[in-house]
Amino acid sequence: QSYRRIHEVDGKVRAFLSLDEENAKNAAKQMDEQLQQGGERGLLFGLPAGIKDNIATEGTLTTCASQFLSNYKAIYDATVIKKLKSAQSVTVGKLNMDEFAMGGSNENSSFHPTHNPWNVEYVPGGSSGGSAAAVAAGEVYFALGSDTGGSIRQPASYCGIVGMKPTYGLVSRFGLVAFASSLDQIGPLTKNVEDAAFVLQSIAGHDPMDSTSANVEIPDYISALSGDVKGLRIAVPKEYIGKGVDPRVKESVMSALKVLEGLGATWEEVSLPHTEYAVAAYYLLASSEASSNLARFDGVRYGVRTPNANNLIELYRKSRSEGFGAEVKRRIMLGTYALSSGYYDAYYLKAQKVRTLIKQDFDQVFANYDVIIGPTAPTPAFKIGEQVDNPLTMYLNDILTIPVNLAGIPAISVPCGLVDGLPVGLQIIGKALGEATVLRTAHAFE
Ligand code: GLN
């Protein structure tokens, strides 16, 4: 069914980079057999999933939408893939993204852009744009994405679906191609909040293969969806509904707050005073980590190797200049600069300090409130091509999602209205490991 839909619409949406029909059919057959032999149904039994192409899937292409890895087949499954398999979901294919997850529109994919199913002239968001578009277009039941600075929540917002970034460490990053290791988290993109709870339940949990994995008990997210938000204390940061936010987006958030108020929640305006420094700090830290993480792509160990090298240095240089796209190179240069001796204190160290201040802003608010609510993105989706020439405007779009990654806390985006016929997302942010409360709030609102 999933493949029928993909063949029907993916010519227009272009969410997929590769399909694995053979494997998927075999997996489905195996599952049926197990069931007939009296086996139990997994939590995601038979559900077709799409996987962002920076998550390793054994034996199949894992390209990160980069020319560098255009021929790279992963040699093992990421932990999340193993977990999906044991929950009996079936992976149907790999989804488009901005190259190495750097971007917010899918236009940085080195293969082709993905289109927003609501209007194919618009971007689906990014970097998990293929994941969001595939779910929105009904090509898969759910998808996995990764969120370093908003890459699950922002495309979910642009495509009118649900996207969740878990607490840093809740979901194993083993097998996720690293962009910025201290920020990256894998999470679900789904049609509704209940599905998000099911997928999160299946993929969360401690993993010895990831040294930053949290060794905590995983609550029952599904039974947390009680619908009850009576007495819930909501904080609305004034920085999230002020300058730079489309007034119609603000309007949708205000109506959402009324709905929650009607259900017995209360809300007040608060301040997260360091919000305006988040974008600068993030782009320094994320690029610094990226410059170090992407050093492994040397033309020797992974992916494509230049045929035109006469010596080792040339092999590195040419493989990297031919393999990486413009945005990836920009970040590697920025990161290498920020980490170089003489500049380290002024940039990297300073950004780390700002990161602490941002985290403290959240701690202070969470001392008195249960969740923080605002928009996911300042505007709805923009047209393909509209912002490609201006990376800085593109970076500024991330102002409302980035602080959450810097603080390592969980957040979800749920659809809360339409502006000019395009979806707008409501962002619900929780305390560290507060996924159950975030899901409960989102479910009650939805
Ligand atoms: N748009 C942000 C960036 O380009 C977020 C990316 C992400 O979360 N992977 O870095």
Tab-separated table of C-alpha atoms and ligand atoms in Angstrom:
chain	number	residue	atom	x	y	z
A	1	GLN	CA	0.000	0.000	0.000
A	2	SER	CA	2.808	2.323	0.977
A	3	TYR	CA	4.636	1.610	-2.290
A	4	ARG	CA	1.457	2.167	-4.295
A	5	ARG	CA	1.118	5.610	-2.745
A	6	ILE	CA	4.825	6.337	-3.252
A	7	HIS	CA	4.608	5.441	-6.945
A	8	GLU	CA	1.512	7.625	-7.201
A	9	VAL	CA	2.821	10.827	-5.602
A	10	ASP	CA	6.581	10.758	-5.152
A	11	GLY	CA	7.195	11.949	-8.694
A	12	LYS	CA	5.838	15.296	-7.436
A	13	VAL	CA	6.889	15.284	-3.771
A	14	ARG	CA	10.311	13.654	-4.263
A	15	ALA	CA	10.684	12.717	-0.614
A	16	PHE	CA	12.634	9.511	-1.241
A	17	LEU	CA	16.273	8.994	-2.158
A	18	SER	CA	16.084	5.213	-2.306
A	19	LEU	CA	13.454	2.497	-1.966
A	20	ASP	CA	13.965	-1.019	-0.768
A	21	GLU	CA	10.884	-2.874	-1.951
A	22	GLU	CA	12.490	-6.321	-2.019
A	23	ASN	CA	13.731	-6.167	1.578
A	24	ALA	CA	10.496	-4.643	2.838
A	25	LYS	CA	8.408	-7.396	1.261
A	26	ASN	CA	10.637	-10.065	2.780
A	27	ALA	CA	10.460	-8.437	6.201
A	28	ALA	CA	6.674	-8.252	5.990
A	29	LYS	CA	6.463	-11.896	4.934
A	30	GLN	CA	8.694	-12.984	7.794
A	31	MET	CA	6.549	-11.096	10.249
A	32	ASP	CA	3.380	-12.755	9.008
A	33	GLU	CA	5.003	-16.135	9.377
A	34	GLN	CA	6.104	-15.379	12.921
A	35	LEU	CA	2.582	-14.304	13.761
A	36	GLN	CA	1.122	-17.491	12.316
A	37	GLN	CA	3.499	-19.489	14.461
A	38	GLY	CA	1.981	-17.834	17.499
A	39	GLY	CA	4.493	-14.968	17.884
A	40	GLU	CA	3.364	-11.712	19.481
A	41	ARG	CA	2.712	-8.506	17.593
A	42	GLY	CA	5.309	-5.771	18.078
A	43	LEU	CA	4.256	-2.260	19.086
A	44	LEU	CA	4.570	-1.038	15.472
A	45	PHE	CA	3.510	-4.284	13.796
A	46	GLY	CA	3.449	-3.965	10.025
A	47	LEU	CA	3.691	-0.165	9.954
A	48	PRO	CA	5.655	1.200	6.961
A	49	ALA	CA	8.390	3.637	7.987
A	50	GLY	CA	10.652	6.011	6.077
A	51	ILE	CA	14.104	6.730	7.461
A	52	LYS	CA	16.106	9.921	7.087
A	53	ASP	CA	19.158	9.120	5.011
A	54	ASN	CA	21.654	9.954	7.755
A	55	ILE	CA	20.574	6.925	9.812
A	56	ALA	CA	22.527	3.766	9.045
A	57	THR	CA	20.568	0.892	7.523
A	58	GLU	CA	22.625	-2.234	6.973
A	59	GLY	CA	23.315	-3.152	3.378
A	60	THR	CA	21.459	-0.186	1.874
A	61	LEU	CA	22.467	3.294	0.828
A	62	THR	CA	22.973	5.848	3.599
A	63	THR	CA	24.008	8.961	1.688
A	64	CYS	CA	23.232	11.933	3.978
A	65	ALA	CA	22.053	13.433	0.645
A	66	SER	CA	25.720	14.063	-0.151
A	67	GLN	CA	27.703	13.279	-3.295
A	68	PHE	CA	30.445	12.198	-0.917
A	69	LEU	CA	28.391	9.232	0.278
A	70	SER	CA	26.426	8.671	-2.928
A	71	ASN	CA	27.753	5.088	-3.112
A	72	TYR	CA	27.971	4.362	0.617
A	73	LYS	CA	26.102	1.358	1.952
A	74	ALA	CA	26.009	1.125	5.745
A	75	ILE	CA	27.603	-1.965	7.220
A	76	TYR	CA	25.392	-2.079	10.312
A	77	ASP	CA	21.993	-0.963	11.533
A	78	ALA	CA	21.660	2.075	13.779
A	79	THR	CA	20.260	1.218	17.205
A	80	VAL	CA	16.955	2.911	16.313
A	81	ILE	CA	16.672	0.674	13.242
A	82	LYS	CA	17.244	-2.425	15.361
A	83	LYS	CA	14.573	-1.169	17.725
A	84	LEU	CA	12.108	-0.510	14.902
A	85	LYS	CA	12.745	-4.012	13.624
A	86	SER	CA	11.998	-5.522	17.012
A	87	ALA	CA	8.809	-3.419	17.174
A	88	GLN	CA	8.048	-4.984	13.742
A	89	SER	CA	7.835	-1.837	11.683
A	90	VAL	CA	8.910	-2.212	8.045
A	91	THR	CA	11.404	0.236	6.524
A	92	VAL	CA	10.307	1.095	2.994
A	93	GLY	CA	13.109	3.459	2.004
A	94	LYS	CA	15.441	6.330	2.791
A	95	LEU	CA	14.369	9.947	2.830
A	96	ASN	CA	15.792	13.133	1.423
A	97	MET	CA	17.387	15.788	3.643
A	98	ASP	CA	19.708	18.754	3.535
A	99	GLU	CA	23.239	17.489	2.990
A	100	PHE	CA	24.590	16.163	6.318
A	101	ALA	CA	21.478	17.702	7.964
A	102	MET	CA	22.745	21.221	7.371
A	103	GLY	CA	19.858	23.388	6.308
A	104	GLY	CA	16.203	24.121	6.826
A	105	SER	CA	14.583	23.703	3.407
A	106	ASN	CA	15.895	20.517	1.752
A	107	GLU	CA	17.394	22.708	-0.945
A	108	ASN	CA	20.857	21.673	0.266
A	109	SER	CA	20.272	18.063	-0.759
A	110	SER	CA	22.912	17.329	-3.373
A	111	PHE	CA	20.453	15.135	-5.290
A	112	HIS	CA	17.203	17.087	-5.657
A	113	PRO	CA	14.900	19.230	-3.526
A	114	THR	CA	11.803	17.767	-1.868
A	115	HIS	CA	8.499	19.573	-2.377
A	116	ASN	CA	5.895	20.487	0.240
A	117	PRO	CA	2.843	18.249	-0.314
A	118	TRP	CA	0.517	21.154	0.621
A	119	ASN	CA	1.839	23.173	-2.310
A	120	VAL	CA	4.665	21.781	-4.400
A	121	GLU	CA	6.092	25.231	-5.099
A	122	TYR	CA	7.029	25.506	-1.422
A	123	VAL	CA	9.824	23.923	0.615
A	124	PRO	CA	8.923	21.137	3.053
A	125	GLY	CA	11.398	22.583	5.597
A	126	GLY	CA	14.477	20.787	6.760
A	127	SER	CA	16.690	19.240	7.313
A	128	SER	CA	14.321	16.261	7.758
A	129	GLY	CA	12.195	17.603	4.891
A	130	GLY	CA	11.897	14.255	3.140
A	131	SER	CA	10.691	12.674	6.390
A	132	ALA	CA	8.016	15.341	6.944
A	133	ALA	CA	6.842	15.377	3.329
A	134	ALA	CA	6.592	11.571	3.126
A	135	VAL	CA	4.365	11.458	6.217
A	136	ALA	CA	2.267	14.444	5.114
A	137	ALA	CA	1.740	12.918	1.657
A	138	GLY	CA	0.706	9.575	3.151
A	139	GLU	CA	3.660	7.714	1.622
A	140	VAL	CA	4.664	6.170	4.945
A	141	TYR	CA	2.897	5.742	8.249
A	142	PHE	CA	5.686	7.440	10.150
A	143	ALA	CA	9.270	8.559	9.634
A	144	LEU	CA	12.407	9.055	11.662
A	145	GLY	CA	14.315	12.299	11.446
A	146	SER	CA	17.153	13.965	13.326
A	147	ASP	CA	17.024	17.319	15.075
A	148	THR	CA	20.210	19.296	15.766
A	149	GLY	CA	18.678	22.761	15.670
A	150	GLY	CA	15.055	22.158	14.708
A	151	SER	CA	15.320	19.681	11.869
A	152	ILE	CA	12.405	17.528	13.021
A	153	ARG	CA	10.114	20.224	14.396
A	154	GLN	CA	10.449	22.860	11.667
A	155	PRO	CA	9.651	20.536	8.723
A	156	ALA	CA	6.808	19.011	10.784
A	157	SER	CA	5.471	22.541	11.213
A	158	TYR	CA	5.801	23.368	7.491
A	159	CYS	CA	4.126	20.091	6.450
A	160	GLY	CA	1.263	20.092	8.978
A	161	ILE	CA	2.298	16.997	10.914
A	162	VAL	CA	3.657	16.123	14.361
A	163	GLY	CA	7.422	16.069	14.975
A	164	MET	CA	9.207	15.469	18.243
A	165	LYS	CA	12.745	16.060	19.434
A	166	PRO	CA	13.359	14.002	22.576
A	167	THR	CA	15.621	14.964	25.484
A	168	TYR	CA	19.293	14.721	24.528
A	169	GLY	CA	20.380	11.175	25.367
A	170	LEU	CA	16.932	9.580	25.442
A	171	VAL	CA	17.261	8.004	21.988
A	172	SER	CA	20.534	6.375	20.970
A	173	ARG	CA	22.605	8.194	18.359
A	174	PHE	CA	24.535	5.042	17.483
A	175	GLY	CA	24.374	4.801	13.698
A	176	LEU	CA	23.285	8.405	13.185
A	177	VAL	CA	25.884	10.139	11.022
A	178	ALA	CA	27.143	12.840	13.376
A	179	PHE	CA	26.601	16.500	12.535
A	180	ALA	CA	26.946	18.189	15.944
A	181	SER	CA	27.200	15.398	18.482
A	182	SER	CA	26.258	17.453	21.537
A	183	LEU	CA	22.995	18.558	19.882
A	184	ASP	CA	21.869	15.711	17.564
A	185	GLN	CA	18.805	13.685	18.558
A	186	ILE	CA	16.697	11.216	16.567
A	187	GLY	CA	12.919	11.479	16.846
A	188	PRO	CA	9.581	10.612	15.235
A	189	LEU	CA	7.577	12.415	12.552
A	190	THR	CA	3.962	11.255	12.572
A	191	LYS	CA	0.416	12.186	11.584
A	192	ASN	CA	-0.703	12.611	15.189
A	193	VAL	CA	0.499	12.713	18.791
A	194	GLU	CA	-0.599	9.187	19.650
A	195	ASP	CA	1.589	7.794	16.873
A	196	ALA	CA	4.495	9.910	18.129
A	197	ALA	CA	4.087	8.292	21.567
A	198	PHE	CA	4.122	4.809	20.024
A	199	VAL	CA	7.233	5.467	17.963
A	200	LEU	CA	9.064	7.158	20.836
A	201	GLN	CA	8.169	4.250	23.113
A	202	SER	CA	9.776	1.914	20.589
A	203	ILE	CA	13.022	3.815	20.011
A	204	ALA	CA	13.841	5.322	23.439
A	205	GLY	CA	16.130	3.632	25.922
A	206	HIS	CA	19.666	3.235	27.157
A	207	ASP	CA	22.294	2.046	24.688
A	208	PRO	CA	25.837	1.130	25.724
A	209	MET	CA	26.936	1.894	22.142
A	210	ASP	CA	26.243	5.615	22.688
A	211	SER	CA	28.337	7.120	25.479
A	212	THR	CA	25.864	9.997	25.894
A	213	SER	CA	22.856	7.723	26.184
A	214	ALA	CA	20.790	8.365	29.325
A	215	ASN	CA	20.481	5.394	31.643
A	216	VAL	CA	16.955	6.093	32.855
A	217	GLU	CA	13.705	4.220	33.148
A	218	ILE	CA	11.474	4.852	30.115
A	219	PRO	CA	7.969	5.883	31.204
A	220	ASP	CA	4.822	4.642	29.507
A	221	TYR	CA	4.282	7.447	26.976
A	222	ILE	CA	1.139	5.901	25.591
A	223	SER	CA	-0.768	5.880	28.846
A	224	ALA	CA	0.409	9.455	29.464
A	225	LEU	CA	-2.057	10.556	26.770
A	226	SER	CA	-4.864	11.035	29.253
A	227	GLY	CA	-6.300	14.176	27.664
A	228	ASP	CA	-6.120	15.877	31.048
A	229	VAL	CA	-4.334	19.215	31.296
A	230	LYS	CA	-6.267	20.597	34.253
A	231	GLY	CA	-3.981	22.771	36.369
A	232	LEU	CA	-1.148	22.648	33.802
A	233	ARG	CA	1.006	25.774	34.098
A	234	ILE	CA	2.061	27.102	30.709
A	235	ALA	CA	4.754	29.737	30.136
A	236	VAL	CA	4.734	31.780	26.929
A	237	PRO	CA	8.077	33.513	26.300
A	238	LYS	CA	7.580	37.027	25.011
A	239	GLU	CA	10.641	36.568	22.787
A	240	TYR	CA	8.785	33.760	20.965
A	241	ILE	CA	5.813	35.873	19.937
A	242	GLY	CA	7.530	39.203	19.365
A	243	LYS	CA	9.606	40.808	16.650
A	244	GLY	CA	10.226	38.702	13.574
A	245	VAL	CA	7.269	36.387	14.146
A	246	ASP	CA	4.503	36.612	11.529
A	247	PRO	CA	1.458	38.125	13.345
A	248	ARG	CA	-0.769	35.448	11.818
A	249	VAL	CA	1.477	32.755	13.282
A	250	LYS	CA	1.182	34.484	16.658
A	251	GLU	CA	-2.599	34.533	16.189
A	252	SER	CA	-2.665	30.729	15.703
A	253	VAL	CA	-0.600	30.244	18.850
A	254	MET	CA	-2.958	32.502	20.810
A	255	SER	CA	-5.977	30.481	19.682
A	256	ALA	CA	-4.180	27.291	20.709
A	257	LEU	CA	-3.610	28.767	24.162
A	258	LYS	CA	-7.352	29.505	24.397
A	259	VAL	CA	-8.097	25.861	23.638
A	260	LEU	CA	-5.736	24.728	26.389
A	261	GLU	CA	-7.237	27.296	28.751
A	262	GLY	CA	-10.658	25.877	27.984
A	263	LEU	CA	-9.325	22.495	29.099
A	264	GLY	CA	-8.256	23.864	32.476
A	265	ALA	CA	-4.656	24.938	31.843
A	266	THR	CA	-3.395	28.411	32.734
A	267	TRP	CA	-0.785	30.502	30.952
A	268	GLU	CA	1.390	33.500	31.635
A	269	GLU	CA	3.929	35.478	29.695
A	270	VAL	CA	7.575	34.968	30.732
A	271	SER	CA	10.985	35.951	29.412
A	272	LEU	CA	13.869	33.855	28.084
A	273	PRO	CA	16.230	36.833	27.914
A	274	HIS	CA	19.137	35.170	26.050
A	275	THR	CA	17.038	33.960	23.119
A	276	GLU	CA	18.486	36.545	20.758
A	277	TYR	CA	21.988	35.060	21.162
A	278	ALA	CA	20.909	31.495	20.453
A	279	VAL	CA	21.324	31.551	16.679
A	280	ALA	CA	24.860	32.923	16.810
A	281	ALA	CA	25.904	30.495	19.547
A	282	TYR	CA	24.343	27.549	17.744
A	283	TYR	CA	25.943	28.224	14.378
A	284	LEU	CA	29.347	28.506	16.021
A	285	LEU	CA	28.989	25.389	18.153
A	286	ALA	CA	27.249	23.241	15.546
A	287	SER	CA	29.755	24.229	12.860
A	288	SER	CA	32.701	23.619	15.200
A	289	GLU	CA	31.463	20.135	16.000
A	290	ALA	CA	30.689	19.525	12.326
A	291	SER	CA	34.173	20.551	11.231
A	292	SER	CA	35.578	17.956	13.587
A	293	ASN	CA	32.991	15.222	12.824
A	294	LEU	CA	33.289	15.613	9.072
A	295	ALA	CA	37.082	15.263	9.159
A	296	ARG	CA	36.499	11.507	8.811
A	297	PHE	CA	35.375	11.992	5.211
A	298	ASP	CA	38.802	11.896	3.658
A	299	GLY	CA	38.266	9.911	0.478
A	300	VAL	CA	39.963	6.914	2.067
A	301	ARG	CA	37.515	5.422	4.499
A	302	TYR	CA	34.028	6.322	3.302
A	303	GLY	CA	32.214	7.060	0.086
A	304	VAL	CA	33.590	8.580	-3.046
A	305	ARG	CA	37.322	8.946	-3.759
A	306	THR	CA	38.610	11.382	-6.342
A	307	PRO	CA	40.221	9.666	-9.336
A	308	ASN	CA	42.469	12.711	-9.945
A	309	ALA	CA	44.959	12.654	-7.091
A	310	ASN	CA	48.728	12.346	-7.407
A	311	ASN	CA	49.498	12.201	-3.698
A	312	LEU	CA	47.784	11.796	-0.343
A	313	ILE	CA	47.166	15.474	0.386
A	314	GLU	CA	45.654	15.907	-3.037
A	315	LEU	CA	43.489	12.867	-2.420
A	316	TYR	CA	42.069	14.464	0.729
A	317	ARG	CA	41.689	17.881	-0.807
A	318	LYS	CA	40.101	16.848	-4.069
A	319	SER	CA	37.818	14.207	-2.542
A	320	ARG	CA	36.549	16.810	-0.098
A	321	SER	CA	36.180	19.637	-2.619
A	322	GLU	CA	34.352	17.377	-5.058
A	323	GLY	CA	32.303	15.518	-2.440
A	324	PHE	CA	30.897	18.297	-0.236
A	325	GLY	CA	28.323	20.901	-1.258
A	326	ALA	CA	28.564	24.654	-0.660
A	327	GLU	CA	26.706	24.799	2.658
A	328	VAL	CA	28.725	21.949	4.157
A	329	LYS	CA	31.960	23.652	3.113
A	330	ARG	CA	30.762	26.932	4.596
A	331	ARG	CA	30.151	25.247	7.957
A	332	ILE	CA	33.447	23.351	7.943
A	333	MET	CA	35.299	26.605	7.292
A	334	LEU	CA	33.370	28.500	9.949
A	335	GLY	CA	33.883	25.706	12.485
A	336	THR	CA	37.562	25.251	11.755
A	337	TYR	CA	38.058	28.991	12.131
A	338	ALA	CA	36.161	29.140	15.425
A	339	LEU	CA	38.210	26.272	16.862
A	340	SER	CA	41.596	27.493	15.703
A	341	SER	CA	43.999	28.634	18.371
A	342	GLY	CA	43.844	32.371	18.853
A	343	TYR	CA	40.120	32.449	18.038
A	344	TYR	CA	38.936	29.658	20.304
A	345	ASP	CA	38.342	31.876	23.341
A	346	ALA	CA	36.593	34.583	21.378
A	347	TYR	CA	34.198	32.277	19.540
A	348	TYR	CA	33.882	28.667	20.679
A	349	LEU	CA	34.340	29.313	24.376
A	350	LYS	CA	32.085	32.360	24.305
A	351	ALA	CA	29.391	30.370	22.519
A	352	GLN	CA	29.636	27.633	25.162
A	353	LYS	CA	29.046	30.268	27.836
A	354	VAL	CA	26.005	31.567	25.984
A	355	ARG	CA	24.767	27.992	25.793
A	356	THR	CA	24.888	27.790	29.596
A	357	LEU	CA	22.986	31.071	29.924
A	358	ILE	CA	20.281	29.780	27.590
A	359	LYS	CA	19.972	26.603	29.590
A	360	GLN	CA	19.682	28.654	32.785
A	361	ASP	CA	16.878	30.727	31.221
A	362	PHE	CA	14.916	27.518	30.753
A	363	ASP	CA	15.730	26.219	34.248
A	364	GLN	CA	14.387	29.409	35.760
A	365	VAL	CA	11.105	29.220	33.868
A	366	PHE	CA	10.671	25.521	34.576
A	367	ALA	CA	10.982	26.202	38.293
A	368	ASN	CA	7.450	27.626	38.089
A	369	TYR	CA	5.870	26.170	34.965
A	370	ASP	CA	5.223	22.730	33.468
A	371	VAL	CA	5.637	23.509	29.778
A	372	ILE	CA	6.698	26.371	27.535
A	373	ILE	CA	4.608	27.134	24.467
A	374	GLY	CA	5.258	29.210	21.374
A	375	PRO	CA	5.391	28.838	17.610
A	376	THR	CA	7.741	26.264	16.061
A	377	ALA	CA	8.881	28.627	13.329
A	378	PRO	CA	8.377	32.369	12.806
A	379	THR	CA	6.616	31.865	9.441
A	380	PRO	CA	4.952	29.165	7.376
A	381	ALA	CA	6.932	27.471	4.571
A	382	PHE	CA	8.542	29.712	1.949
A	383	LYS	CA	8.832	29.182	-1.788
A	384	ILE	CA	11.548	26.966	-3.221
A	385	GLY	CA	14.423	29.212	-4.275
A	386	GLU	CA	13.178	32.213	-2.281
A	387	GLN	CA	15.918	32.156	0.372
A	388	VAL	CA	18.734	30.139	-1.194
A	389	ASP	CA	20.921	33.158	-1.819
A	390	ASN	CA	20.851	34.321	1.751
A	391	PRO	CA	22.159	31.817	4.295
A	392	LEU	CA	21.790	34.343	7.090
A	393	THR	CA	17.996	34.724	6.690
A	394	MET	CA	17.842	30.966	6.500
A	395	TYR	CA	19.757	30.695	9.807
A	396	LEU	CA	17.459	33.222	11.479
A	397	ASN	CA	14.438	31.003	10.735
A	398	ASP	CA	15.778	28.652	13.401
A	399	ILE	CA	15.538	31.120	16.281
A	400	LEU	CA	12.610	29.334	17.989
A	401	THR	CA	13.871	25.764	17.672
A	402	ILE	CA	17.596	26.134	18.389
A	403	PRO	CA	17.394	27.094	22.105
A	404	VAL	CA	15.789	23.723	22.869
A	405	ASN	CA	18.748	21.835	21.386
A	406	LEU	CA	21.253	24.027	23.208
A	407	ALA	CA	19.468	23.193	26.476
A	408	GLY	CA	19.079	19.487	25.621
A	409	ILE	CA	15.364	19.468	26.482
A	410	PRO	CA	12.397	17.876	24.647
A	411	ALA	CA	9.905	19.641	22.374
A	412	ILE	CA	7.142	18.714	19.978
A	413	SER	CA	5.545	20.526	17.060
A	414	VAL	CA	1.806	19.991	16.494
A	415	PRO	CA	-0.276	21.607	13.752
A	416	CYS	CA	-2.232	24.608	15.046
A	417	GLY	CA	-3.657	26.349	12.007
A	418	LEU	CA	-3.169	27.555	8.461
A	419	VAL	CA	-1.738	30.799	7.122
A	420	ASP	CA	-2.275	31.393	3.410
A	421	GLY	CA	-3.245	27.743	3.049
A	422	LEU	CA	0.021	26.540	4.598
A	423	PRO	CA	0.314	24.811	7.981
A	424	VAL	CA	1.670	26.405	11.141
A	425	GLY	CA	3.077	24.437	14.088
A	426	LEU	CA	2.665	24.940	17.821
A	427	GLN	CA	5.803	24.141	19.792
A	428	ILE	CA	5.442	22.601	23.246
A	429	ILE	CA	8.697	22.457	25.208
A	430	GLY	CA	9.234	20.381	28.332
A	431	LYS	CA	11.723	19.829	31.135
A	432	ALA	CA	14.561	17.360	30.601
A	433	LEU	CA	12.997	13.873	30.393
A	434	GLY	CA	9.555	15.503	30.525
A	435	GLU	CA	8.364	13.769	27.321
A	436	ALA	CA	5.235	12.409	28.994
A	437	THR	CA	4.015	15.916	29.927
A	438	VAL	CA	4.874	17.277	26.479
A	439	LEU	CA	2.961	14.459	24.781
A	440	ARG	CA	0.007	14.779	27.149
A	441	THR	CA	-0.266	18.516	26.455
A	442	ALA	CA	0.047	18.046	22.708
A	443	HIS	CA	-2.502	15.254	22.703
A	444	ALA	CA	-5.019	17.291	24.692
A	445	PHE	CA	-4.678	20.216	22.304
A	446	GLU	CA	-4.698	18.239	19.065
B	1	GLN	N1	18.504	24.504	10.186
B	1	GLN	C1	19.469	24.128	11.159
B	1	GLN	C2	20.834	24.024	10.541
B	1	GLN	O1	20.920	24.225	9.385
B	1	GLN	C3	19.041	22.862	11.832
B	1	GLN	C4	19.634	21.637	11.280
B	1	GLN	C5	19.294	20.400	12.035
B	1	GLN	O2	18.564	20.414	13.032
B	1	GLN	N2	19.858	19.306	11.585
B	1	GLN	O3	21.808	23.750	11.182
